[in-house]
Amino acid sequence: MNDNKRFFDELRGTGDSSRAPYANYTEWFDGEDIRDLNRKSSEAENFFRRTGITFNVYGQAEADERLIPFDIVPRIISASEWTRLTRGIEQRVRAINAFLYDVYHRQEILRAGRVPVDLIARNEAFLPQMIGVEPPGGIYTHITGIDLVRTGENDFFVLEDNARTPSGVSYMLENRETMLQMFPELFTKVKVRPVSDYPTNLARSLGACMPVNASGEEAVAVLTPGIHNSAYFEHAFLADNMGVELVEGSDLRVQDGKICMRTTRGYRPLDVIYRRVDDDFLDPLNFNPDSLLGVPGIFDIYRAGGITIANAPGTGIADDKAIYSYMPDIVEFYTGEKAILQNVPTWRCSEPDALSYVLDNLEELVVKEVHGSGGYGMLVGPAASKKDLALFRKKLEAKPGNYIAQPTLALSTVPILTKAGLAPRHVDLRPFALFSPRGVEITPGGLTRVALKKGSLVVNSSQGGGTKDTWVLEGD
Amino acid sequence: MLGKTAGGLFWMFRYLERSENMGRLIETGFRIALTHPGGDEWQSVLQTAAAAQAYSETYDEVEQAQVIDFLLRDTDNPSSVLSCIANARQNARLVRTALTREVWEAVNDSYMVLKARLARQIRERDLPEVLGLVRQQAALVRGALHGSMLRNDGFDFARLGTFLERADNTARILDVKYYVLLPSVTQVGTSLDNVQWETILRAVSGKRAYSWLNQGKATPVGIADFLIFDQRMPRSLKFAVGKIRSNLRQLESEYGETHACHETAERMDRHLQTGRIEAVFDEGLHEFLSGFLFDIGNLGRQIEADYRFHG
């Protein structure tokens, strides 16, 4: 089958001329020399290396810092497309927060029978310690990074709701900086909405969620697992751009009912911690006792209103892959509206009928671990070898409850620059939404991940994916 | 500022200074070996670099190519140029939020450039170029620091690291070479053999400056005076301690807090302000330098504790 017919290309659509959002860009591109652009492209790589925008790959001791490849062709979204997306994202973020408040309080949705009790009660992502806890400002997910894919002119699907500690926002910002440096003239030709306000908005958004017992200083810090974490660059980047301290567990301790950080002048109280440490490692006294990354007793201080933790502990129950399939119900239950963004049809392998369907159609489906993340431990049926298929068949039969399956989506393509010119590659999109008592703020843009290998549908950076700058236009 | 961040800045600049000093020591050793073959200059370089012990654990003989490789690019040697620059960059990553983009990029660049250049053993004929590169990279980071960093506590901690390392380095060079100066001290005014004082002055990039100030006449007392008491010489003990004292004073006024380290620095500074080279020779140069090295080590530990670098 012809790739161009089967997949929606965001540059060409179904015809041969550029779709409207790409018109100005194409006009510019046609006047450029491919060799010059390829040279620019390697300049971009140098730029990233110098800036230190790297990520560490787990399980690779040597070359522990790698670059995520950057493609210089932007992914372009029109104003009206974006408006529709943001309405859907806002609806979803509000529903997720209402759902979280509910499952940790009255559990109306379980009583109403819209979500099975077992799915919550037996879920590792459900944090019983959070029952009855009032998060400051009523906010659970201060930052959400919802993964979207497109399959047609008007078809957007939510692939995943990242409600724990979504990463990638530094790439959104640095990709734009890079483009501004490399192609300043393009930005006078094409009116692109800026993304650079994100750190300021994040700081303001976090500052609007002071705990009950606040210090009066509005002291915010970013908590990182440390220099060896795969996203350390991003943690440092965000702290730097917000103008707040970047702390590790070893810099913090409990003092007088507050979390305090060790400064050159003694211990100073903090009010908000934007943590990039998983729930499990947050507090060895309350969660994983072996954790060296967290702060002993931080959860007790949280419950007593001494600190705001963003995102709140226990948000994982909202982006769990088994919960995902209930999201259309969840959105409707709390907002009274139909979900604006579609869900991908999902087979829950814990259900015998679904399991037998999945086993019968394995070569057509994508199988994901319920608790996995980042493209680890996943099977893409159409691209898998016989051996992989057999292996997953065994896994599914052994522990069906660990897996969900989805149809292989016809992910849209956006061109990348190759030596020979433009070539279509599959993409997804992760916009970032901030939520505070002031409302939902969605930065016009996001992280576009692109599968650089021809025909590949896996966009994860750990699996050979790259990124693109994402442009949201002022107009259509 | 976080105590950890202060410590990171302090060590980042200590390591940068150390990489530069190490490069200069290698340069000196190489130069002397070329112009005066048959000497045991490399042994003395290893001693000055405080690397003689570590070296002898790996190698049986002191041989030029091995010593150079060990001091330049052996990552098992924590003081090699490559280890120092890697450590400086690691600390820079740790304190990324306290650095300007310029400083970060300069140190990251240095690391990438030197790591690439030092990936393989350096041929003798390439050595001058490589050592020039080491010096140049250190200058770039220093320039970025001066041109772009706020003059606040972070800057003070960076400078404290630089000058503590520098004072330690100059004192160590003198201490290893004091026997060169001592035998002839009785004949004050007589000229030293070229090679002896050349080593010392080259190791602190002070040969030309000294000649210029002394019309080319080198005496043991003159050289020791230059390296200990000359306020104009940016690698002298007096200069380095003066800088340490003034950065500590700035911290004192910014924070409104006085610590044990302030008292130590003031005392060391007073000692150098009022000291005379003749008295140092009377007391014994080695005794004086041992005392100084002890004080400098102590001061470093006090700064770490007073500003809570560690938990």
PDB file of N, CA, C and O in Angstrom, chain B residues 126-174:
ATOM      1  N   ASP B 126      53.102  17.305  19.292  1.00  0.00           N
ATOM      2  CA  ASP B 126      51.809  17.967  19.426  1.00  0.00           C
ATOM      3  C   ASP B 126      51.606  18.566  20.813  1.00  0.00           C
ATOM      4  O   ASP B 126      50.613  19.251  21.068  1.00  0.00           O
ATOM      5  N   LEU B 127      52.535  18.241  21.725  1.00  0.00           N
ATOM      6  CA  LEU B 127      52.334  18.624  23.117  1.00  0.00           C
ATOM      7  C   LEU B 127      52.178  20.136  23.313  1.00  0.00           C
ATOM      8  O   LEU B 127      51.246  20.566  24.010  1.00  0.00           O
ATOM      9  N   PRO B 128      53.051  20.961  22.721  1.00  0.00           N
ATOM     10  CA  PRO B 128      52.897  22.409  22.938  1.00  0.00           C
ATOM     11  C   PRO B 128      51.509  22.905  22.523  1.00  0.00           C
ATOM     12  O   PRO B 128      50.902  23.697  23.237  1.00  0.00           O
ATOM     13  N   GLU B 129      51.016  22.406  21.416  1.00  0.00           N
ATOM     14  CA  GLU B 129      49.696  22.838  20.946  1.00  0.00           C
ATOM     15  C   GLU B 129      48.608  22.412  21.935  1.00  0.00           C
ATOM     16  O   GLU B 129      47.709  23.188  22.275  1.00  0.00           O
ATOM     17  N   VAL B 130      48.694  21.163  22.424  1.00  0.00           N
ATOM     18  CA  VAL B 130      47.681  20.653  23.342  1.00  0.00           C
ATOM     19  C   VAL B 130      47.700  21.433  24.661  1.00  0.00           C
ATOM     20  O   VAL B 130      46.658  21.800  25.199  1.00  0.00           O
ATOM     21  N   LEU B 131      48.919  21.718  25.148  1.00  0.00           N
ATOM     22  CA  LEU B 131      49.010  22.465  26.414  1.00  0.00           C
ATOM     23  C   LEU B 131      48.512  23.889  26.235  1.00  0.00           C
ATOM     24  O   LEU B 131      47.905  24.462  27.135  1.00  0.00           O
ATOM     25  N   GLY B 132      48.743  24.428  25.055  1.00  0.00           N
ATOM     26  CA  GLY B 132      48.193  25.745  24.745  1.00  0.00           C
ATOM     27  C   GLY B 132      46.674  25.717  24.791  1.00  0.00           C
ATOM     28  O   GLY B 132      46.024  26.628  25.312  1.00  0.00           O
ATOM     29  N   LEU B 133      46.125  24.627  24.295  1.00  0.00           N
ATOM     30  CA  LEU B 133      44.673  24.460  24.282  1.00  0.00           C
ATOM     31  C   LEU B 133      44.118  24.413  25.711  1.00  0.00           C
ATOM     32  O   LEU B 133      43.091  25.024  26.014  1.00  0.00           O
ATOM     33  N   VAL B 134      44.831  23.689  26.578  1.00  0.00           N
ATOM     34  CA  VAL B 134      44.393  23.576  27.976  1.00  0.00           C
ATOM     35  C   VAL B 134      44.327  24.969  28.604  1.00  0.00           C
ATOM     36  O   VAL B 134      43.346  25.334  29.260  1.00  0.00           O
ATOM     37  N   ARG B 135      45.375  25.766  28.372  1.00  0.00           N
ATOM     38  CA  ARG B 135      45.424  27.102  28.945  1.00  0.00           C
ATOM     39  C   ARG B 135      44.319  27.984  28.369  1.00  0.00           C
ATOM     40  O   ARG B 135      43.644  28.719  29.080  1.00  0.00           O
ATOM     41  N   GLN B 136      44.133  27.856  27.085  1.00  0.00           N
ATOM     42  CA  GLN B 136      43.140  28.664  26.399  1.00  0.00           C
ATOM     43  C   GLN B 136      41.722  28.356  26.900  1.00  0.00           C
ATOM     44  O   GLN B 136      40.925  29.256  27.128  1.00  0.00           O
ATOM     45  N   GLN B 137      41.440  27.080  27.097  1.00  0.00           N
ATOM     46  CA  GLN B 137      40.103  26.692  27.552  1.00  0.00           C
ATOM     47  C   GLN B 137      39.823  27.248  28.944  1.00  0.00           C
ATOM     48  O   GLN B 137      38.734  27.728  29.232  1.00  0.00           O
ATOM     49  N   ALA B 138      40.829  27.172  29.813  1.00  0.00           N
ATOM     50  CA  ALA B 138      40.643  27.700  31.161  1.00  0.00           C
ATOM     51  C   ALA B 138      40.372  29.202  31.102  1.00  0.00           C
ATOM     52  O   ALA B 138      39.531  29.729  31.840  1.00  0.00           O
ATOM     53  N   ALA B 139      41.081  29.870  30.190  1.00  0.00           N
ATOM     54  CA  ALA B 139      40.898  31.322  30.054  1.00  0.00           C
ATOM     55  C   ALA B 139      39.492  31.652  29.555  1.00  0.00           C
ATOM     56  O   ALA B 139      38.889  32.637  29.978  1.00  0.00           O
ATOM     57  N   LEU B 140      38.958  30.793  28.686  1.00  0.00           N
ATOM     58  CA  LEU B 140      37.608  31.033  28.167  1.00  0.00           C
ATOM     59  C   LEU B 140      36.564  30.962  29.281  1.00  0.00           C
ATOM     60  O   LEU B 140      35.662  31.789  29.363  1.00  0.00           O
ATOM     61  N   VAL B 141      36.703  29.957  30.135  1.00  0.00           N
ATOM     62  CA  VAL B 141      35.739  29.818  31.230  1.00  0.00           C
ATOM     63  C   VAL B 141      35.860  31.014  32.180  1.00  0.00           C
ATOM     64  O   VAL B 141      34.868  31.601  32.601  1.00  0.00           O
ATOM     65  N   ARG B 142      37.106  31.375  32.473  1.00  0.00           N
ATOM     66  CA  ARG B 142      37.332  32.498  33.378  1.00  0.00           C
ATOM     67  C   ARG B 142      36.738  33.781  32.773  1.00  0.00           C
ATOM     68  O   ARG B 142      36.099  34.569  33.454  1.00  0.00           O
ATOM     69  N   GLY B 143      36.948  33.936  31.471  1.00  0.00           N
ATOM     70  CA  GLY B 143      36.425  35.122  30.805  1.00  0.00           C
ATOM     71  C   GLY B 143      34.898  35.160  30.856  1.00  0.00           C
ATOM     72  O   GLY B 143      34.304  36.202  31.111  1.00  0.00           O
ATOM     73  N   ALA B 144      34.272  34.008  30.648  1.00  0.00           N
ATOM     74  CA  ALA B 144      32.811  33.952  30.695  1.00  0.00           C
ATOM     75  C   ALA B 144      32.318  34.290  32.097  1.00  0.00           C
ATOM     76  O   ALA B 144      31.321  34.994  32.276  1.00  0.00           O
ATOM     77  N   LEU B 145      33.054  33.798  33.094  1.00  0.00           N
ATOM     78  CA  LEU B 145      32.676  34.090  34.491  1.00  0.00           C
ATOM     79  C   LEU B 145      32.702  35.594  34.744  1.00  0.00           C
ATOM     80  O   LEU B 145      31.756  36.184  35.258  1.00  0.00           O
ATOM     81  N   HIS B 146      33.807  36.219  34.318  1.00  0.00           N
ATOM     82  CA  HIS B 146      33.947  37.649  34.586  1.00  0.00           C
ATOM     83  C   HIS B 146      32.972  38.490  33.781  1.00  0.00           C
ATOM     84  O   HIS B 146      32.483  39.498  34.254  1.00  0.00           O
ATOM     85  N   GLY B 147      32.695  38.033  32.573  1.00  0.00           N
ATOM     86  CA  GLY B 147      31.863  38.839  31.699  1.00  0.00           C
ATOM     87  C   GLY B 147      30.376  38.685  31.923  1.00  0.00           C
ATOM     88  O   GLY B 147      29.605  39.529  31.481  1.00  0.00           O
ATOM     89  N   SER B 148      29.951  37.605  32.585  1.00  0.00           N
ATOM     90  CA  SER B 148      28.513  37.360  32.595  1.00  0.00           C
ATOM     91  C   SER B 148      27.892  37.065  33.954  1.00  0.00           C
ATOM     92  O   SER B 148      26.681  37.113  34.087  1.00  0.00           O
ATOM     93  N   MET B 149      28.711  36.760  34.968  1.00  0.00           N
ATOM     94  CA  MET B 149      28.096  36.358  36.237  1.00  0.00           C
ATOM     95  C   MET B 149      27.802  37.555  37.133  1.00  0.00           C
ATOM     96  O   MET B 149      28.575  38.505  37.211  1.00  0.00           O
ATOM     97  N   LEU B 150      26.672  37.455  37.815  1.00  0.00           N
ATOM     98  CA  LEU B 150      26.354  38.453  38.833  1.00  0.00           C
ATOM     99  C   LEU B 150      27.434  38.444  39.898  1.00  0.00           C
ATOM    100  O   LEU B 150      27.948  37.389  40.262  1.00  0.00           O
ATOM    101  N   ARG B 151      27.762  39.617  40.410  1.00  0.00           N
ATOM    102  CA  ARG B 151      28.745  39.664  41.502  1.00  0.00           C
ATOM    103  C   ARG B 151      28.034  39.438  42.830  1.00  0.00           C
ATOM    104  O   ARG B 151      27.894  40.335  43.645  1.00  0.00           O
ATOM    105  N   ASN B 152      27.562  38.231  43.007  1.00  0.00           N
ATOM    106  CA  ASN B 152      26.904  37.918  44.278  1.00  0.00           C
ATOM    107  C   ASN B 152      27.634  36.771  44.968  1.00  0.00           C
ATOM    108  O   ASN B 152      28.787  36.486  44.638  1.00  0.00           O
ATOM    109  N   ASP B 153      26.970  36.093  45.887  1.00  0.00           N
ATOM    110  CA  ASP B 153      27.638  35.030  46.644  1.00  0.00           C
ATOM    111  C   ASP B 153      28.191  33.930  45.733  1.00  0.00           C
ATOM    112  O   ASP B 153      29.269  33.395  45.998  1.00  0.00           O
ATOM    113  N   GLY B 154      27.474  33.614  44.650  1.00  0.00           N
ATOM    114  CA  GLY B 154      27.943  32.567  43.746  1.00  0.00           C
ATOM    115  C   GLY B 154      29.315  32.889  43.175  1.00  0.00           C
ATOM    116  O   GLY B 154      30.202  32.037  43.119  1.00  0.00           O
ATOM    117  N   PHE B 155      29.473  34.123  42.775  1.00  0.00           N
ATOM    118  CA  PHE B 155      30.757  34.578  42.241  1.00  0.00           C
ATOM    119  C   PHE B 155      31.845  34.433  43.313  1.00  0.00           C
ATOM    120  O   PHE B 155      32.961  33.977  43.029  1.00  0.00           O
ATOM    121  N   ASP B 156      31.517  34.817  44.532  1.00  0.00           N
ATOM    122  CA  ASP B 156      32.499  34.718  45.616  1.00  0.00           C
ATOM    123  C   ASP B 156      32.961  33.275  45.831  1.00  0.00           C
ATOM    124  O   ASP B 156      34.148  33.016  45.994  1.00  0.00           O
ATOM    125  N   PHE B 157      32.012  32.331  45.805  1.00  0.00           N
ATOM    126  CA  PHE B 157      32.408  30.941  46.021  1.00  0.00           C
ATOM    127  C   PHE B 157      33.272  30.432  44.865  1.00  0.00           C
ATOM    128  O   PHE B 157      34.225  29.679  45.076  1.00  0.00           O
ATOM    129  N   ALA B 158      32.956  30.853  43.651  1.00  0.00           N
ATOM    130  CA  ALA B 158      33.769  30.467  42.497  1.00  0.00           C
ATOM    131  C   ALA B 158      35.202  30.982  42.663  1.00  0.00           C
ATOM    132  O   ALA B 158      36.171  30.258  42.453  1.00  0.00           O
ATOM    133  N   ARG B 159      35.316  32.237  43.072  1.00  0.00           N
ATOM    134  CA  ARG B 159      36.643  32.844  43.233  1.00  0.00           C
ATOM    135  C   ARG B 159      37.404  32.245  44.415  1.00  0.00           C
ATOM    136  O   ARG B 159      38.623  32.078  44.353  1.00  0.00           O
ATOM    137  N   LEU B 160      36.697  31.914  45.467  1.00  0.00           N
ATOM    138  CA  LEU B 160      37.366  31.263  46.608  1.00  0.00           C
ATOM    139  C   LEU B 160      38.004  29.950  46.163  1.00  0.00           C
ATOM    140  O   LEU B 160      39.142  29.648  46.533  1.00  0.00           O
ATOM    141  N   GLY B 161      37.270  29.180  45.345  1.00  0.00           N
ATOM    142  CA  GLY B 161      37.818  27.920  44.843  1.00  0.00           C
ATOM    143  C   GLY B 161      39.071  28.160  44.021  1.00  0.00           C
ATOM    144  O   GLY B 161      40.093  27.488  44.188  1.00  0.00           O
ATOM    145  N   THR B 162      39.015  29.155  43.146  1.00  0.00           N
ATOM    146  CA  THR B 162      40.156  29.484  42.295  1.00  0.00           C
ATOM    147  C   THR B 162      41.391  29.819  43.121  1.00  0.00           C
ATOM    148  O   THR B 162      42.476  29.268  42.909  1.00  0.00           O
ATOM    149  N   PHE B 163      41.240  30.729  44.068  1.00  0.00           N
ATOM    150  CA  PHE B 163      42.424  31.243  44.764  1.00  0.00           C
ATOM    151  C   PHE B 163      42.936  30.301  45.850  1.00  0.00           C
ATOM    152  O   PHE B 163      44.122  30.303  46.151  1.00  0.00           O
ATOM    153  N   LEU B 164      42.043  29.509  46.405  1.00  0.00           N
ATOM    154  CA  LEU B 164      42.516  28.505  47.350  1.00  0.00           C
ATOM    155  C   LEU B 164      43.399  27.497  46.627  1.00  0.00           C
ATOM    156  O   LEU B 164      44.472  27.129  47.100  1.00  0.00           O
ATOM    157  N   GLU B 165      42.959  27.076  45.451  1.00  0.00           N
ATOM    158  CA  GLU B 165      43.730  26.125  44.659  1.00  0.00           C
ATOM    159  C   GLU B 165      45.050  26.753  44.215  1.00  0.00           C
ATOM    160  O   GLU B 165      46.092  26.122  44.240  1.00  0.00           O
ATOM    161  N   ARG B 166      44.986  28.011  43.818  1.00  0.00           N
ATOM    162  CA  ARG B 166      46.181  28.676  43.316  1.00  0.00           C
ATOM    163  C   ARG B 166      47.221  28.854  44.423  1.00  0.00           C
ATOM    164  O   ARG B 166      48.407  28.587  44.224  1.00  0.00           O
ATOM    165  N   ALA B 167      46.773  29.291  45.594  1.00  0.00           N
ATOM    166  CA  ALA B 167      47.694  29.475  46.721  1.00  0.00           C
ATOM    167  C   ALA B 167      48.351  28.147  47.060  1.00  0.00           C
ATOM    168  O   ALA B 167      49.570  28.053  47.269  1.00  0.00           O
ATOM    169  N   ASP B 168      47.541  27.108  47.089  1.00  0.00           N
ATOM    170  CA  ASP B 168      48.038  25.780  47.401  1.00  0.00           C
ATOM    171  C   ASP B 168      49.081  25.348  46.372  1.00  0.00           C
ATOM    172  O   ASP B 168      50.142  24.827  46.709  1.00  0.00           O
ATOM    173  N   ASN B 169      48.786  25.619  45.099  1.00  0.00           N
ATOM    174  CA  ASN B 169      49.661  25.220  44.011  1.00  0.00           C
ATOM    175  C   ASN B 169      51.006  25.948  44.066  1.00  0.00           C
ATOM    176  O   ASN B 169      52.069  25.323  43.970  1.00  0.00           O
ATOM    177  N   THR B 170      50.978  27.247  44.239  1.00  0.00           N
ATOM    178  CA  THR B 170      52.230  28.012  44.278  1.00  0.00           C
ATOM    179  C   THR B 170      53.089  27.595  45.473  1.00  0.00           C
ATOM    180  O   THR B 170      54.300  27.404  45.353  1.00  0.00           O
ATOM    181  N   ALA B 171      52.440  27.423  46.616  1.00  0.00           N
ATOM    182  CA  ALA B 171      53.185  27.014  47.805  1.00  0.00           C
ATOM    183  C   ALA B 171      53.814  25.640  47.607  1.00  0.00           C
ATOM    184  O   ALA B 171      54.954  25.387  48.013  1.00  0.00           O
ATOM    185  N   ARG B 172      53.092  24.768  46.940  1.00  0.00           N
ATOM    186  CA  ARG B 172      53.599  23.421  46.697  1.00  0.00           C
ATOM    187  C   ARG B 172      54.813  23.440  45.761  1.00  0.00           C
ATOM    188  O   ARG B 172      55.796  22.733  45.992  1.00  0.00           O
ATOM    189  N   ILE B 173      54.737  24.245  44.723  1.00  0.00           N
ATOM    190  CA  ILE B 173      55.868  24.353  43.794  1.00  0.00           C
ATOM    191  C   ILE B 173      57.119  24.838  44.525  1.00  0.00           C
ATOM    192  O   ILE B 173      58.202  24.273  44.404  1.00  0.00           O
ATOM    193  N   LEU B 174      56.933  25.875  45.320  1.00  0.00           N
ATOM    194  CA  LEU B 174      58.064  26.408  46.084  1.00  0.00           C
ATOM    195  C   LEU B 174      58.612  25.372  47.058  1.00  0.00           C
ATOM    196  O   LEU B 174      59.812  25.228  47.228  1.00  0.00           O
TER     197      LEU B 174
END
